[in-house]
């Protein structure tokens, strides 16, 4: 009788134990995602700073800023942005894709003639952290070669797509002696922000020596929100119109590097912003 009762109790609790074992993998995934979002993702830029050469901003007393544009060239937006820069006698740095540069070589040549800087953003815009070393090297090398053929430039700066540079990417760039050009002010045009929203981000975050991230080619933001580059064109003009009269210079990355010392850690740029903000107020 006792044995029979024990068997029934065991059978009664068995389903709940089975359900917990099914939920355990899902629970572990949720915990892993949470840890990644809260701990790993905000610190994703530490690795290049520790094991490679990274540039987030420049420590300088000069009122100099670098506007940078990823993913082009584009026959509509790149031309509109470059014309706006030209109107205000400003220069920008265009991190171009090889596949787009091969399609629109004359735009690349025109940018260079106008005094802008052409830089490397890979050929296909892959997430390089998901690729093997040979693919990473080929993405960078073939884009470098095309840029050099179009504008006869040897020292070509580099920015990885999405700003993602894990250990393998960092190691490849270190071997070819290429620093990784990041940014310290992201205006989030890739999120579909309006020009007014982006202007507010700029005003609340920039400082002397800032590198500002923008995009000059069409894209779709997270959750399917269309990231209009018309807004990017508009905010570039608003920034130049507001801050050029205040004595700010908008220069290329190469020129910015000459104007101060490199800041390799993003958090130090934020500290520099706080110091500069006190001086502006």
Short mmCIF file of C-alpha atoms in Angstrom, two decimals:
data_model
loop_
_atom_site.label_atom_id
_atom_site.label_comp_id
_atom_site.label_asym_id
_atom_site.label_seq_id
_atom_site.Cartn_x
_atom_site.Cartn_y
_atom_site.Cartn_z
CA UNK A 1 0.00 0.00 0.00
CA UNK A 2 2.83 2.36 0.97
CA UNK A 3 4.72 1.52 -2.20
CA UNK A 4 1.63 2.16 -4.26
CA UNK A 5 1.05 5.53 -2.56
CA UNK A 6 4.68 6.53 -3.18
CA UNK A 7 4.34 5.69 -6.85
CA UNK A 8 1.24 7.86 -7.14
CA UNK A 9 2.98 10.82 -5.44
CA UNK A 10 5.93 10.48 -7.78
CA UNK A 11 3.60 10.41 -10.76
CA UNK A 12 1.77 13.47 -9.50
CA UNK A 13 4.90 15.65 -9.32
CA UNK A 14 6.54 14.38 -12.47
CA UNK A 15 4.74 16.74 -14.96
CA UNK A 16 5.78 19.93 -13.09
CA UNK A 17 9.40 18.77 -12.99
CA UNK A 18 9.26 18.10 -16.72
CA UNK A 19 7.84 21.58 -17.46
CA UNK A 20 10.65 23.27 -15.50
CA UNK A 21 13.29 21.40 -17.49
CA UNK A 22 11.67 22.69 -20.67
CA UNK A 23 11.66 26.27 -19.44
CA UNK A 24 15.24 26.20 -18.17
CA UNK A 25 16.93 26.73 -21.61
CA UNK A 26 14.58 29.66 -22.33
CA UNK A 27 15.35 31.17 -18.92
CA UNK A 28 19.09 30.87 -19.56
CA UNK A 29 18.68 32.57 -22.96
CA UNK A 30 16.76 35.46 -21.37
CA UNK A 31 19.47 35.87 -18.72
CA UNK A 32 22.20 35.76 -21.37
CA UNK A 33 20.45 38.38 -23.53
CA UNK A 34 19.93 40.63 -20.50
CA UNK A 35 23.58 40.36 -19.50
CA UNK A 36 24.66 41.11 -23.06
CA UNK A 37 22.45 44.20 -23.35
CA UNK A 38 23.28 45.54 -19.89
CA UNK A 39 26.95 44.59 -19.62
CA UNK A 40 28.58 43.46 -22.88
CA UNK A 41 26.96 45.72 -25.51
CA UNK A 42 27.68 49.05 -23.75
CA UNK A 43 31.29 47.90 -23.34
CA UNK A 44 31.69 46.63 -26.92
CA UNK A 45 34.19 49.38 -27.75
CA UNK A 46 36.65 48.39 -24.99
CA UNK A 47 38.25 45.55 -26.95
CA UNK A 48 39.67 47.70 -29.80
CA UNK A 49 41.04 50.13 -27.23
CA UNK A 50 42.76 47.37 -25.27
CA UNK A 51 44.13 45.28 -28.13
CA UNK A 52 44.27 47.64 -31.09
CA UNK A 53 44.34 51.30 -32.05
CA UNK A 54 41.02 53.07 -31.74
CA UNK A 55 39.99 56.71 -32.15
CA UNK A 56 36.78 58.04 -30.57
CA UNK A 57 37.56 61.74 -30.41
CA UNK A 58 40.47 64.16 -30.14
CA UNK A 59 41.55 66.03 -27.04
CA UNK A 60 42.10 69.57 -28.30
CA UNK A 61 41.50 73.18 -27.23
CA UNK A 62 40.65 74.05 -30.85
CA UNK A 63 37.04 74.43 -31.94
CA UNK A 64 37.27 71.64 -34.51
CA UNK A 65 34.74 68.90 -35.30
CA UNK A 66 34.63 66.03 -37.79
CA UNK A 67 31.40 65.20 -39.59
CA UNK A 68 31.58 61.62 -40.89
CA UNK A 69 29.20 59.81 -43.24
CA UNK A 70 28.89 56.03 -43.62
CA UNK A 71 27.50 53.68 -46.32
CA UNK A 72 27.75 55.83 -49.46
CA UNK A 73 28.31 57.09 -51.98
CA UNK A 74 24.72 57.73 -52.99
CA UNK A 75 23.79 59.67 -56.16
CA UNK A 76 21.22 61.79 -54.29
CA UNK A 77 22.22 62.19 -50.65
CA UNK A 78 26.00 62.21 -50.97
CA UNK A 79 25.81 64.96 -53.58
CA UNK A 80 23.38 66.99 -51.47
CA UNK A 81 25.54 66.69 -48.36
CA UNK A 82 28.76 67.50 -50.18
CA UNK A 83 27.17 70.60 -51.72
CA UNK A 84 26.01 71.77 -48.30
CA UNK A 85 29.52 71.28 -46.93
CA UNK A 86 30.91 73.20 -49.88
CA UNK A 87 28.49 76.07 -49.30
CA UNK A 88 29.87 76.53 -45.78
CA UNK A 89 33.52 75.84 -46.75
CA UNK A 90 33.48 72.75 -44.53
CA UNK A 91 35.02 69.33 -45.08
CA UNK A 92 33.70 65.91 -44.19
CA UNK A 93 34.92 62.33 -44.16
CA UNK A 94 32.97 59.76 -46.21
CA UNK A 95 33.38 56.14 -45.14
CA UNK A 96 32.39 54.55 -48.44
CA UNK A 97 31.42 51.01 -49.36
CA UNK A 98 33.38 49.36 -52.12
CA UNK A 99 30.26 48.09 -53.90
CA UNK A 100 28.78 51.61 -54.04
CA UNK A 101 32.06 53.27 -54.99
CA UNK A 102 32.46 50.88 -57.91
CA UNK A 103 28.97 51.87 -59.08
CA UNK A 104 29.45 55.62 -58.61
CA UNK A 105 33.19 56.28 -59.08
CA UNK A 106 32.68 59.86 -60.26
CA UNK A 107 31.02 60.80 -56.97
CA UNK A 108 34.09 59.57 -55.10
CA UNK A 109 36.37 61.62 -57.36
CA UNK A 110 34.19 64.70 -56.92
CA UNK A 111 34.26 64.39 -53.14
CA UNK A 112 38.03 64.26 -53.18
CA UNK A 113 38.27 67.30 -55.48
CA UNK A 114 36.03 69.25 -53.11
CA UNK A 115 38.47 68.64 -50.26
CA UNK A 116 36.60 65.86 -48.48
CA UNK A 117 38.25 62.69 -47.25
CA UNK A 118 37.44 59.22 -48.58
CA UNK A 119 37.70 56.39 -46.07
CA UNK A 120 37.04 52.64 -46.01
CA UNK A 121 33.80 51.07 -44.70
CA UNK A 122 34.38 47.61 -46.28
CA UNK A 123 33.07 46.35 -49.60
CA UNK A 124 29.74 44.73 -48.65
CA UNK A 125 28.91 46.15 -45.19
CA UNK A 126 29.06 42.77 -43.48
CA UNK A 127 29.13 42.40 -39.72
CA UNK A 128 32.83 41.55 -39.63
CA UNK A 129 32.55 39.83 -36.27
CA UNK A 130 30.65 37.04 -38.04
CA UNK A 131 33.37 36.53 -40.67
CA UNK A 132 36.67 34.67 -40.79
CA UNK A 133 40.01 36.42 -40.98
CA UNK A 134 40.40 35.95 -44.76
CA UNK A 135 37.02 37.55 -45.48
CA UNK A 136 37.74 40.45 -43.13
CA UNK A 137 41.09 41.09 -44.82
CA UNK A 138 39.56 40.88 -48.29
CA UNK A 139 36.72 43.30 -47.42
CA UNK A 140 39.24 45.90 -46.26
CA UNK A 141 41.94 45.28 -48.87
CA UNK A 142 39.69 45.36 -51.96
CA UNK A 143 38.03 48.59 -50.84
CA UNK A 144 41.42 50.16 -50.15
CA UNK A 145 42.60 49.18 -53.63
CA UNK A 146 39.53 50.68 -55.32
CA UNK A 147 39.83 53.94 -53.36
CA UNK A 148 43.50 54.20 -54.28
CA UNK A 149 42.66 53.64 -57.96
CA UNK A 150 39.96 56.30 -57.93
CA UNK A 151 41.76 59.07 -56.03
CA UNK A 152 45.39 57.92 -55.68
CA UNK A 153 45.32 57.82 -51.88
CA UNK A 154 47.58 55.54 -49.83
CA UNK A 155 46.66 56.21 -46.20
CA UNK A 156 42.97 55.28 -46.07
CA UNK A 157 41.22 55.39 -42.70
CA UNK A 158 38.82 52.61 -41.71
CA UNK A 159 35.56 52.18 -39.81
CA UNK A 160 33.90 48.76 -39.39
CA UNK A 161 30.20 48.41 -40.24
CA UNK A 162 27.99 48.95 -37.18
CA UNK A 163 31.15 49.85 -35.26
CA UNK A 164 31.63 46.14 -34.54
CA UNK A 165 35.23 45.12 -34.07
CA UNK A 166 35.84 41.95 -32.09
CA UNK A 167 39.21 40.36 -31.36
CA UNK A 168 39.76 38.96 -34.87
CA UNK A 169 38.82 42.24 -36.57
CA UNK A 170 41.01 44.22 -34.18
CA UNK A 171 43.91 41.85 -34.76
CA UNK A 172 43.63 42.09 -38.57
CA UNK A 173 43.66 45.89 -38.41
CA UNK A 174 46.58 45.93 -36.01
CA UNK A 175 48.62 43.78 -38.40
CA UNK A 176 48.05 46.22 -41.27
CA UNK A 177 48.57 49.21 -38.95
CA UNK A 178 45.11 50.70 -39.43
CA UNK A 179 43.52 52.50 -36.49
CA UNK A 180 39.77 52.06 -36.09
CA UNK A 181 37.93 55.36 -36.46
CA UNK A 182 34.85 55.29 -34.25
CA UNK A 183 32.82 58.28 -33.03
CA UNK A 184 31.69 59.85 -29.79
CA UNK A 185 28.50 61.56 -31.03
CA UNK A 186 25.92 59.38 -32.79
CA UNK A 187 23.07 61.49 -34.20
CA UNK A 188 21.04 58.31 -34.80
CA UNK A 189 19.83 59.08 -38.30
CA UNK A 190 19.80 55.29 -38.72
CA UNK A 191 16.91 55.22 -36.22
CA UNK A 192 14.82 57.52 -38.39
CA UNK A 193 15.31 60.54 -36.13
CA UNK A 194 14.02 63.88 -37.36
CA UNK A 195 16.43 66.75 -38.01
CA UNK A 196 15.18 68.50 -34.86
CA UNK A 197 15.81 65.39 -32.75
CA UNK A 198 19.30 64.97 -34.20
CA UNK A 199 20.12 68.62 -33.64
CA UNK A 200 19.20 68.23 -29.98
CA UNK A 201 21.47 65.19 -29.67
CA UNK A 202 24.30 67.15 -31.26
CA UNK A 203 23.89 70.19 -29.02
CA UNK A 204 23.74 68.04 -25.89
CA UNK A 205 26.83 65.94 -26.66
CA UNK A 206 29.44 67.59 -28.89
CA UNK A 207 32.72 69.11 -27.70
CA UNK A 208 35.98 70.28 -29.25
CA UNK A 209 37.46 67.31 -31.13
CA UNK A 210 34.21 65.35 -31.49
CA UNK A 211 33.68 62.84 -34.26
CA UNK A 212 30.04 62.84 -35.37
CA UNK A 213 28.40 59.77 -36.94
CA UNK A 214 25.92 60.20 -39.81
CA UNK A 215 24.94 58.26 -42.94
CA UNK A 216 24.62 59.32 -46.58
CA UNK A 217 22.94 56.25 -48.05
CA UNK A 218 19.38 54.96 -47.65
CA UNK A 219 18.67 52.50 -44.90
CA UNK A 220 15.98 50.97 -42.73
CA UNK A 221 16.19 51.59 -39.00
CA UNK A 222 15.31 49.15 -36.25
CA UNK A 223 11.73 47.85 -36.13
CA UNK A 224 11.26 48.77 -39.78
CA UNK A 225 11.35 52.53 -39.30
CA UNK A 226 12.56 54.13 -42.52
CA UNK A 227 15.75 56.11 -41.95
CA UNK A 228 15.34 59.04 -44.31
CA UNK A 229 18.59 60.68 -45.36
CA UNK A 230 16.64 63.81 -46.20
CA UNK A 231 16.75 64.40 -42.45
CA UNK A 232 20.51 63.92 -42.52
CA UNK A 233 20.92 66.52 -45.25
CA UNK A 234 18.77 68.90 -43.23
CA UNK A 235 20.62 68.46 -39.94
CA UNK A 236 24.02 68.93 -41.60
CA UNK A 237 22.90 72.32 -42.84
CA UNK A 238 21.46 73.24 -39.45
CA UNK A 239 24.71 72.34 -37.69
CA UNK A 240 26.86 74.28 -40.15
CA UNK A 241 24.52 77.28 -40.14
CA UNK A 242 24.47 77.46 -36.34
CA UNK A 243 28.10 76.72 -35.47
CA UNK A 244 30.23 78.00 -38.33
CA UNK A 245 29.55 81.62 -37.26
CA UNK A 246 30.66 80.65 -33.74
CA UNK A 247 34.13 79.82 -35.03
CA UNK A 248 33.85 76.04 -35.26
CA UNK A 249 35.81 74.35 -38.05
CA UNK A 250 34.48 71.21 -39.69
CA UNK A 251 37.47 69.18 -40.84
CA UNK A 252 38.42 65.75 -42.15
CA UNK A 253 39.54 62.93 -39.85
CA UNK A 254 43.14 63.32 -41.06
CA UNK A 255 43.09 67.02 -40.19
CA UNK A 256 41.42 66.37 -36.85
CA UNK A 257 44.17 63.92 -35.88
CA UNK A 258 46.74 66.69 -36.38
CA UNK A 259 44.94 69.06 -34.02
CA UNK A 260 45.30 67.18 -30.73
CA UNK A 261 45.85 63.85 -29.00
CA UNK A 262 43.83 60.71 -29.72
CA UNK A 263 41.27 59.57 -27.14
CA UNK A 264 41.09 55.77 -27.31
CA UNK A 265 38.28 55.21 -24.81
CA UNK A 266 34.75 56.47 -25.42
CA UNK A 267 34.10 57.26 -21.75
CA UNK A 268 36.98 59.77 -21.78
CA UNK A 269 35.27 61.61 -24.63
CA UNK A 270 32.19 61.91 -22.43
CA UNK A 271 34.35 63.36 -19.66
CA UNK A 272 35.83 65.79 -22.14
CA UNK A 273 32.30 66.77 -23.17
CA UNK A 274 31.47 67.65 -19.55
CA UNK A 275 34.56 69.85 -19.29
CA UNK A 276 33.83 71.58 -22.60
CA UNK A 277 30.17 72.08 -21.71
CA UNK A 278 31.16 73.96 -18.56
CA UNK A 279 33.30 76.22 -20.72
CA UNK A 280 30.44 76.90 -23.18
CA UNK A 281 27.94 77.86 -20.51
#
